[in-house]
Amino acid sequence: MKDVLSNANFPQDAQGRTYHVATKAGQVANRIITVGDQVRAHRIAKAFDGGKPLFEFNSQRNFLTLTGTFKGVPISIVAIGMGFSVVDFFVRECRAVVEGEMIIVRLGSCGSLQPEYGIGTVVVPKASFGISRNYDYFHHDTTADERRSGALEPYLITKPLDADQEVHDALLAALEADKPKNSAELFGGEEVKAAGDTVNASADSFYGSQGRIDPAFVDANANLIDVIRERRPGVATLEMETFLLNHLAAAANDAIDLAQKNGEQPVHKGKIRTGAVQMMCVPNSPASNTRADTDRSLARNSFANRNTSAFISPEQCETLEHWAGKSVLTALANIQIPNERLHPSGVWN
Ligand code: R1P
Ligand code: URA
């Protein structure tokens, strides 16, 4: 039988397990890698000391937590699925069960918005901004004038939020130090490469808000990629979680600063530091095209070809995942967290 939950404001069971991720204190480490899919989580966990996690739990809501040690340092890998809302569940519920400082690194796939970053490139963003569908733009009460005048735009583009500089640098250094050898054969003649200091965009959909054209829906996104590039020059990657991770870390850190300013005890003493590693899996996705490219592509009827042929192959994906996964573990293990800022429990059960 399941434990009874209490506290409608932040539901937890009698042992402190949270509602959706369903872990309790002692099961999640201060250093976390978060990934989208469970297969990736299990693959990375093979690099834990002893080749496997010490703690493993898949919640009814499909949040998978694997906690183990890497070179003796406790690290959790949490697979959360896709999109902004799961990041919210994950960050808040893990924060609730971990005392002290947290370092959270998102490791995921992405689409490329820069021709020089093709399949085989792994990037470490220095900042991320959000792109969300503006629902009111699409509401039937919205007038054509409101749409034409720009009073309402179909997509909301946020200001960028920075990753933690030390985390960024540690991730890039670990990737550079452990590059796979002789990768050119598998990657069309070019060796894999790591690139730092890039800018990421996280969208609230894989489709409309990433500029993918879908005639089955009104998305008003034909020029979205042009608009994004104009407003955020240099944007390199598109995925769906990193911005929210940076945003929630900032919100948690602001809560600590605010409590201290007011002379109160913060709920959590340690701050949250974030970083991301993104593996290019769609080098010339429809989303990376300008409107003119999309029109040309549709005219040539090559849209479907691009969707099928431009994706990363399973072998390429596994190579990048192995490299990136090991590098994130190494970077997390290398970043020092003083003992007094670590979760008191060393027992992962
Ligand atoms: C979309 O296919 C998913 O892939 C990317 C996006 O952020 C989104 O979650 O990340 P993952 O490969 O980690 O799932
Ligand atoms: N993930 C995304 O969100 N977009 C892409 O184009 C590829 C992976």
Short mmCIF file of C-alpha atoms and ligand atoms in Angstrom, two decimals:
data_model
loop_
_atom_site.label_atom_id
_atom_site.label_comp_id
_atom_site.label_asym_id
_atom_site.label_seq_id
_atom_site.Cartn_x
_atom_site.Cartn_y
_atom_site.Cartn_z
CA MET A 1 0.00 0.00 0.00
CA LYS A 2 1.19 3.50 -0.79
CA ASP A 3 2.06 5.90 2.02
CA VAL A 4 -0.54 8.60 2.72
CA LEU A 5 0.40 12.10 1.58
CA SER A 6 -0.17 15.21 3.62
CA ASN A 7 0.20 18.98 3.07
CA ALA A 8 -1.74 20.06 -0.02
CA ASN A 9 0.70 22.96 -0.51
CA PHE A 10 3.68 20.60 -0.97
CA PRO A 11 2.55 17.00 -0.70
CA GLN A 12 4.95 14.55 0.98
CA ASP A 13 4.39 11.20 2.68
CA ALA A 14 5.23 10.44 6.31
CA GLN A 15 8.83 9.64 5.34
CA GLY A 16 9.23 12.80 3.29
CA ARG A 17 8.82 11.27 -0.18
CA THR A 18 7.60 13.86 -2.66
CA TYR A 19 4.43 13.45 -4.73
CA HIS A 20 5.82 12.89 -8.27
CA VAL A 21 9.58 12.24 -8.19
CA ALA A 22 8.80 10.24 -5.03
CA THR A 23 12.23 10.30 -3.41
CA LYS A 24 13.11 11.22 0.18
CA ALA A 25 16.14 12.63 1.98
CA GLY A 26 19.19 10.39 1.55
CA GLN A 27 18.22 9.16 -1.91
CA VAL A 28 19.27 12.14 -4.03
CA ALA A 29 22.82 13.55 -4.13
CA ASN A 30 23.83 17.23 -4.16
CA ARG A 31 25.23 16.77 -7.65
CA ILE A 32 22.64 15.81 -10.27
CA ILE A 33 22.65 15.03 -13.98
CA THR A 34 19.19 15.33 -15.46
CA VAL A 35 18.32 13.72 -18.78
CA GLY A 36 15.15 13.28 -20.81
CA ASP A 37 15.03 9.56 -21.34
CA GLN A 38 15.52 6.56 -19.11
CA VAL A 39 17.69 4.62 -21.56
CA ARG A 40 20.22 7.48 -21.48
CA ALA A 41 20.08 7.54 -17.68
CA HIS A 42 20.87 3.81 -17.43
CA ARG A 43 23.70 4.11 -19.98
CA ILE A 44 25.37 6.91 -18.00
CA ALA A 45 24.90 4.99 -14.74
CA LYS A 46 27.16 2.25 -16.12
CA ALA A 47 30.06 4.65 -15.47
CA PHE A 48 29.27 4.77 -11.73
CA ASP A 49 31.80 3.07 -9.43
CA GLY A 50 31.03 -0.64 -9.54
CA GLY A 51 29.21 -0.19 -12.86
CA LYS A 52 25.80 0.41 -11.28
CA PRO A 53 23.79 2.72 -9.02
CA LEU A 54 23.49 2.18 -5.29
CA PHE A 55 19.91 3.45 -5.31
CA GLU A 56 17.35 3.14 -8.10
CA PHE A 57 13.70 4.18 -8.15
CA ASN A 58 11.24 4.78 -10.97
CA SER A 59 8.21 6.71 -9.70
CA GLN A 60 4.64 6.07 -10.79
CA ARG A 61 4.94 9.35 -12.75
CA ASN A 62 8.06 8.06 -14.54
CA PHE A 63 10.73 10.12 -12.83
CA LEU A 64 13.69 7.73 -12.63
CA THR A 65 16.34 8.41 -9.97
CA LEU A 66 19.67 6.55 -10.07
CA THR A 67 22.13 7.49 -7.33
CA GLY A 68 25.66 6.15 -7.16
CA THR A 69 29.23 7.33 -6.82
CA PHE A 70 31.73 8.34 -9.48
CA LYS A 71 35.35 8.30 -8.30
CA GLY A 72 33.88 8.19 -4.81
CA VAL A 73 31.68 11.29 -5.24
CA PRO A 74 27.90 10.81 -4.83
CA ILE A 75 25.96 11.80 -7.96
CA SER A 76 22.32 11.27 -8.97
CA ILE A 77 21.05 10.82 -12.50
CA VAL A 78 17.39 11.77 -12.81
CA ALA A 79 15.42 11.07 -15.99
CA ILE A 80 12.47 13.44 -16.15
CA GLY A 81 10.92 13.33 -19.63
CA MET A 82 10.46 16.44 -21.75
CA GLY A 83 9.40 20.05 -21.39
CA PHE A 84 9.13 22.87 -18.90
CA SER A 85 6.54 21.35 -16.57
CA VAL A 86 8.61 18.26 -15.74
CA VAL A 87 11.62 20.48 -14.95
CA ASP A 88 9.43 22.27 -12.41
CA PHE A 89 8.42 18.99 -10.71
CA PHE A 90 12.01 17.76 -10.76
CA VAL A 91 13.78 20.86 -9.44
CA ARG A 92 11.28 21.66 -6.68
CA GLU A 93 10.92 18.08 -5.46
CA CYS A 94 14.65 17.31 -5.50
CA ARG A 95 15.35 20.63 -3.77
CA ALA A 96 12.90 19.56 -1.04
CA VAL A 97 14.88 16.41 -0.19
CA VAL A 98 18.48 17.63 -0.59
CA GLU A 99 20.15 19.77 2.06
CA GLY A 100 22.91 22.20 1.11
CA GLU A 101 24.26 23.28 -2.24
CA MET A 102 23.04 21.64 -5.44
CA ILE A 103 24.70 21.46 -8.84
CA ILE A 104 22.33 20.39 -11.59
CA VAL A 105 23.49 19.71 -15.13
CA ARG A 106 21.07 19.06 -17.96
CA LEU A 107 22.39 16.60 -20.54
CA GLY A 108 20.21 16.35 -23.62
CA SER A 109 19.90 16.43 -27.36
CA CYS A 110 19.17 19.60 -29.32
CA GLY A 111 18.65 21.06 -32.77
CA SER A 112 21.26 23.33 -34.30
CA LEU A 113 20.71 26.91 -35.39
CA GLN A 114 24.30 27.42 -36.58
CA PRO A 115 25.73 25.68 -39.66
CA GLU A 116 29.14 25.24 -38.00
CA TYR A 117 27.59 23.09 -35.27
CA GLY A 118 26.56 19.89 -37.04
CA ILE A 119 26.01 16.34 -35.82
CA GLY A 120 29.09 15.43 -33.82
CA THR A 121 29.18 18.76 -31.99
CA VAL A 122 28.51 18.89 -28.26
CA VAL A 123 27.93 22.38 -26.89
CA VAL A 124 28.05 23.89 -23.42
CA PRO A 125 25.76 26.91 -23.30
CA LYS A 126 26.74 29.95 -21.24
CA ALA A 127 23.12 31.20 -21.26
CA SER A 128 19.61 30.18 -22.21
CA PHE A 129 16.39 32.05 -23.05
CA GLY A 130 12.82 30.80 -23.30
CA ILE A 131 10.32 30.75 -26.16
CA SER A 132 6.67 30.20 -25.22
CA ARG A 133 3.49 30.17 -27.22
CA ASN A 134 1.41 33.28 -26.41
CA TYR A 135 -2.00 31.64 -26.07
CA ASP A 136 -3.96 34.90 -26.17
CA TYR A 137 -2.60 35.68 -29.64
CA PHE A 138 -4.46 32.63 -30.88
CA HIS A 139 -7.68 33.32 -28.90
CA HIS A 140 -10.77 33.90 -31.00
CA ASP A 141 -11.44 37.19 -29.18
CA THR A 142 -8.10 38.64 -30.33
CA THR A 143 -8.66 41.06 -33.19
CA ALA A 144 -6.78 41.14 -36.48
CA ASP A 145 -5.66 44.68 -35.51
CA GLU A 146 -4.10 43.43 -32.29
CA ARG A 147 -2.26 40.79 -34.27
CA ARG A 148 -1.17 43.15 -37.07
CA SER A 149 -0.06 45.99 -34.79
CA GLY A 150 2.20 43.69 -32.80
CA ALA A 151 0.27 44.46 -29.59
CA LEU A 152 0.12 40.69 -29.25
CA GLU A 153 2.89 38.52 -30.65
CA PRO A 154 2.42 34.77 -31.20
CA TYR A 155 5.55 33.82 -29.23
CA LEU A 156 7.09 35.28 -26.08
CA ILE A 157 10.88 35.45 -26.07
CA THR A 158 12.46 35.91 -22.65
CA LYS A 159 15.73 37.56 -21.60
CA PRO A 160 18.65 35.09 -21.37
CA LEU A 161 19.64 33.59 -18.01
CA ASP A 162 23.24 32.55 -17.35
CA ALA A 163 24.52 29.13 -16.38
CA ASP A 164 27.03 29.01 -13.52
CA GLN A 165 30.45 29.99 -14.91
CA GLU A 166 32.46 27.42 -12.91
CA VAL A 167 30.07 24.65 -13.93
CA HIS A 168 30.29 25.77 -17.58
CA ASP A 169 34.10 25.77 -17.49
CA ALA A 170 34.32 22.39 -15.74
CA LEU A 171 31.98 20.80 -18.30
CA LEU A 172 33.91 22.17 -21.27
CA ALA A 173 37.27 21.14 -19.78
CA ALA A 174 36.01 17.59 -19.13
CA LEU A 175 34.64 17.27 -22.68
CA GLU A 176 37.90 18.54 -24.20
CA ALA A 177 39.97 16.16 -22.07
CA ASP A 178 38.05 13.02 -23.01
CA LYS A 179 37.23 13.39 -26.72
CA PRO A 180 36.53 10.06 -28.46
CA LYS A 181 39.46 8.95 -30.63
CA ASN A 182 39.11 8.35 -34.38
CA SER A 183 35.52 9.56 -34.53
CA ALA A 184 35.78 10.91 -38.10
CA GLU A 185 34.76 7.63 -39.71
CA LEU A 186 31.46 7.58 -37.85
CA PHE A 187 30.79 11.31 -38.30
CA GLY A 188 31.13 11.79 -42.07
CA GLY A 189 34.84 12.58 -42.13
CA GLU A 190 34.98 15.08 -39.27
CA GLU A 191 36.11 14.49 -35.71
CA VAL A 192 33.59 15.26 -32.98
CA LYS A 193 34.06 18.62 -31.27
CA ALA A 194 33.06 20.48 -28.11
CA ALA A 195 32.09 24.16 -28.15
CA GLY A 196 31.59 26.41 -25.13
CA ASP A 197 30.07 29.84 -24.54
CA THR A 198 27.09 29.18 -26.81
CA VAL A 199 23.57 30.55 -26.36
CA ASN A 200 20.60 28.19 -26.10
CA ALA A 201 16.89 28.66 -26.66
CA SER A 202 14.45 26.43 -24.76
CA ALA A 203 11.01 26.22 -26.32
CA ASP A 204 7.74 25.06 -24.77
CA SER A 205 7.09 22.76 -27.76
CA PHE A 206 9.16 20.65 -30.12
CA TYR A 207 6.87 21.91 -32.89
CA GLY A 208 5.20 25.34 -33.03
CA SER A 209 7.60 27.28 -30.81
CA GLN A 210 10.64 25.72 -32.53
CA GLY A 211 9.43 27.00 -35.91
CA ARG A 212 8.41 23.63 -37.27
CA ILE A 213 5.72 24.01 -39.89
CA ASP A 214 2.60 21.91 -39.34
CA PRO A 215 -0.30 22.67 -41.69
CA ALA A 216 -2.64 20.75 -39.36
CA PHE A 217 -2.45 23.63 -36.84
CA VAL A 218 -2.47 27.44 -36.91
CA ASP A 219 0.93 28.23 -35.37
CA ALA A 220 1.79 31.67 -36.85
CA ASN A 221 5.45 30.66 -36.82
CA ALA A 222 6.61 30.95 -40.43
CA ASN A 223 9.13 33.67 -39.51
CA LEU A 224 9.73 32.65 -35.90
CA ILE A 225 13.32 31.50 -36.44
CA ASP A 226 14.16 34.77 -38.22
CA VAL A 227 12.67 36.73 -35.31
CA ILE A 228 14.61 34.68 -32.74
CA ARG A 229 17.89 35.17 -34.61
CA GLU A 230 17.26 38.89 -34.95
CA ARG A 231 16.45 39.39 -31.27
CA ARG A 232 19.03 36.99 -29.86
CA PRO A 233 21.94 37.04 -32.32
CA GLY A 234 24.28 34.07 -32.00
CA VAL A 235 21.63 31.65 -30.71
CA ALA A 236 23.07 28.21 -31.42
CA THR A 237 20.75 25.49 -30.10
CA LEU A 238 17.10 24.68 -29.57
CA GLU A 239 15.80 22.28 -26.96
CA MET A 240 13.14 22.25 -24.27
CA GLU A 241 14.43 22.40 -20.66
CA THR A 242 17.63 24.36 -20.00
CA PHE A 243 16.01 27.80 -19.67
CA LEU A 244 13.56 26.60 -17.03
CA LEU A 245 16.38 24.97 -15.08
CA ASN A 246 18.29 28.27 -15.02
CA HIS A 247 15.12 30.16 -14.13
CA LEU A 248 14.21 27.92 -11.18
CA ALA A 249 17.78 28.00 -9.87
CA ALA A 250 17.65 31.81 -9.96
CA ALA A 251 14.25 31.77 -8.20
CA ALA A 252 15.60 29.47 -5.46
CA ASN A 253 18.75 31.54 -5.04
CA ASP A 254 16.69 34.76 -4.89
CA ALA A 255 14.56 33.23 -2.11
CA ILE A 256 17.72 32.62 -0.08
CA ASP A 257 19.00 36.16 -0.66
CA LEU A 258 15.60 37.61 0.24
CA ALA A 259 15.34 35.63 3.49
CA GLN A 260 18.86 36.73 4.48
CA LYS A 261 18.07 40.36 3.66
CA ASN A 262 14.98 40.15 5.90
CA GLY A 263 16.99 38.57 8.73
CA GLU A 264 15.13 35.25 8.36
CA GLN A 265 16.37 31.65 8.06
CA PRO A 266 16.13 30.53 4.42
CA VAL A 267 14.33 27.19 3.91
CA HIS A 268 17.50 25.86 2.26
CA LYS A 269 20.97 27.07 3.04
CA GLY A 270 22.69 26.04 -0.18
CA LYS A 271 22.18 27.62 -3.56
CA ILE A 272 21.52 25.84 -6.87
CA ARG A 273 24.13 26.08 -9.63
CA THR A 274 23.28 24.96 -13.14
CA GLY A 275 24.90 23.99 -16.41
CA ALA A 276 24.03 22.12 -19.58
CA VAL A 277 25.61 19.92 -22.19
CA GLN A 278 23.74 19.59 -25.47
CA MET A 279 24.35 17.04 -28.19
CA MET A 280 23.47 18.13 -31.70
CA CYS A 281 21.02 15.63 -33.12
CA VAL A 282 19.26 17.68 -35.82
CA PRO A 283 21.89 19.72 -37.67
CA ASN A 284 19.68 21.30 -40.27
CA SER A 285 16.30 20.83 -38.71
CA PRO A 286 13.40 22.65 -40.34
CA ALA A 287 13.68 24.92 -37.32
CA SER A 288 17.13 26.03 -38.35
CA ASN A 289 15.93 27.36 -41.66
CA THR A 290 14.94 30.86 -42.53
CA ARG A 291 11.48 31.41 -43.96
CA ALA A 292 13.00 31.47 -47.44
CA ASP A 293 14.70 28.11 -46.85
CA THR A 294 11.44 26.62 -45.61
CA ASP A 295 9.57 27.88 -48.65
CA ARG A 296 12.24 26.48 -50.95
CA SER A 297 12.20 23.21 -49.08
CA LEU A 298 8.42 22.90 -49.25
CA ALA A 299 8.50 23.84 -52.92
CA ARG A 300 10.99 21.03 -53.57
CA ASN A 301 8.83 18.76 -51.42
CA SER A 302 12.00 17.79 -49.57
CA PHE A 303 10.65 18.51 -46.11
CA ALA A 304 10.05 14.83 -45.40
CA ASN A 305 13.50 13.88 -46.69
CA ARG A 306 15.11 16.30 -44.35
CA ASN A 307 13.14 14.94 -41.42
CA THR A 308 14.19 11.41 -42.11
CA SER A 309 17.80 11.86 -43.25
CA ALA A 310 19.04 14.73 -41.09
CA PHE A 311 18.70 13.00 -37.74
CA ILE A 312 21.60 11.53 -35.85
CA SER A 313 22.11 7.77 -36.25
CA PRO A 314 21.81 5.45 -33.22
CA GLU A 315 25.59 4.69 -33.36
CA GLN A 316 26.49 8.38 -33.49
CA CYS A 317 24.06 9.08 -30.65
CA GLU A 318 25.58 6.38 -28.45
CA THR A 319 29.11 7.69 -29.06
CA LEU A 320 28.14 11.25 -28.12
CA GLU A 321 26.11 10.07 -25.13
CA HIS A 322 28.99 8.01 -23.81
CA TRP A 323 31.45 10.91 -24.21
CA ALA A 324 29.11 13.57 -22.86
CA GLY A 325 27.80 11.40 -20.00
CA LYS A 326 31.27 10.53 -18.73
CA SER A 327 32.38 14.16 -19.10
CA VAL A 328 29.44 15.46 -17.05
CA LEU A 329 30.18 12.90 -14.32
CA THR A 330 33.83 13.97 -14.33
CA ALA A 331 32.98 17.67 -14.21
CA LEU A 332 30.50 17.20 -11.36
CA ALA A 333 32.99 15.13 -9.38
CA ASN A 334 35.70 17.78 -9.93
CA ILE A 335 33.65 20.71 -8.62
CA GLN A 336 34.28 21.08 -4.93
CA ILE A 337 31.39 21.48 -2.50
CA PRO A 338 32.66 22.13 1.05
CA ASN A 339 31.51 19.45 3.52
CA GLU A 340 29.35 21.87 5.50
CA ARG A 341 27.33 22.56 2.33
CA LEU A 342 26.72 18.87 1.52
CA HIS A 343 23.69 16.77 2.42
CA PRO A 344 24.48 15.13 5.79
CA SER A 345 23.57 11.59 4.72
CA GLY A 346 26.10 9.49 2.86
CA VAL A 347 23.82 6.47 2.71
CA TRP A 348 21.92 6.04 -0.53
CA ASN A 349 18.96 3.78 0.10
C1 R1P B 1 12.62 16.53 -27.81
O1 R1P B 1 12.82 15.52 -28.74
C2 R1P B 1 13.43 16.31 -26.56
O2 R1P B 1 14.83 16.19 -26.91
C3 R1P B 1 15.61 17.13 -26.19
C4 R1P B 1 14.61 18.24 -25.93
O3 R1P B 1 15.05 19.12 -24.93
C5 R1P B 1 13.34 17.49 -25.62
O4 R1P B 1 13.28 17.07 -24.31
O5 R1P B 1 16.20 16.67 -25.01
P1 R1P B 1 16.38 15.12 -24.55
O6 R1P B 1 17.21 14.49 -25.58
O7 R1P B 1 17.09 15.15 -23.25
O8 R1P B 1 15.03 14.55 -24.37
N1 URA B 2 15.34 18.51 -29.32
C1 URA B 2 14.62 19.61 -29.59
O1 URA B 2 13.90 20.12 -28.72
N2 URA B 2 14.68 20.13 -30.84
C2 URA B 2 15.41 19.59 -31.83
O2 URA B 2 15.39 20.09 -32.95
C3 URA B 2 16.17 18.44 -31.51
C4 URA B 2 16.12 17.91 -30.25
#
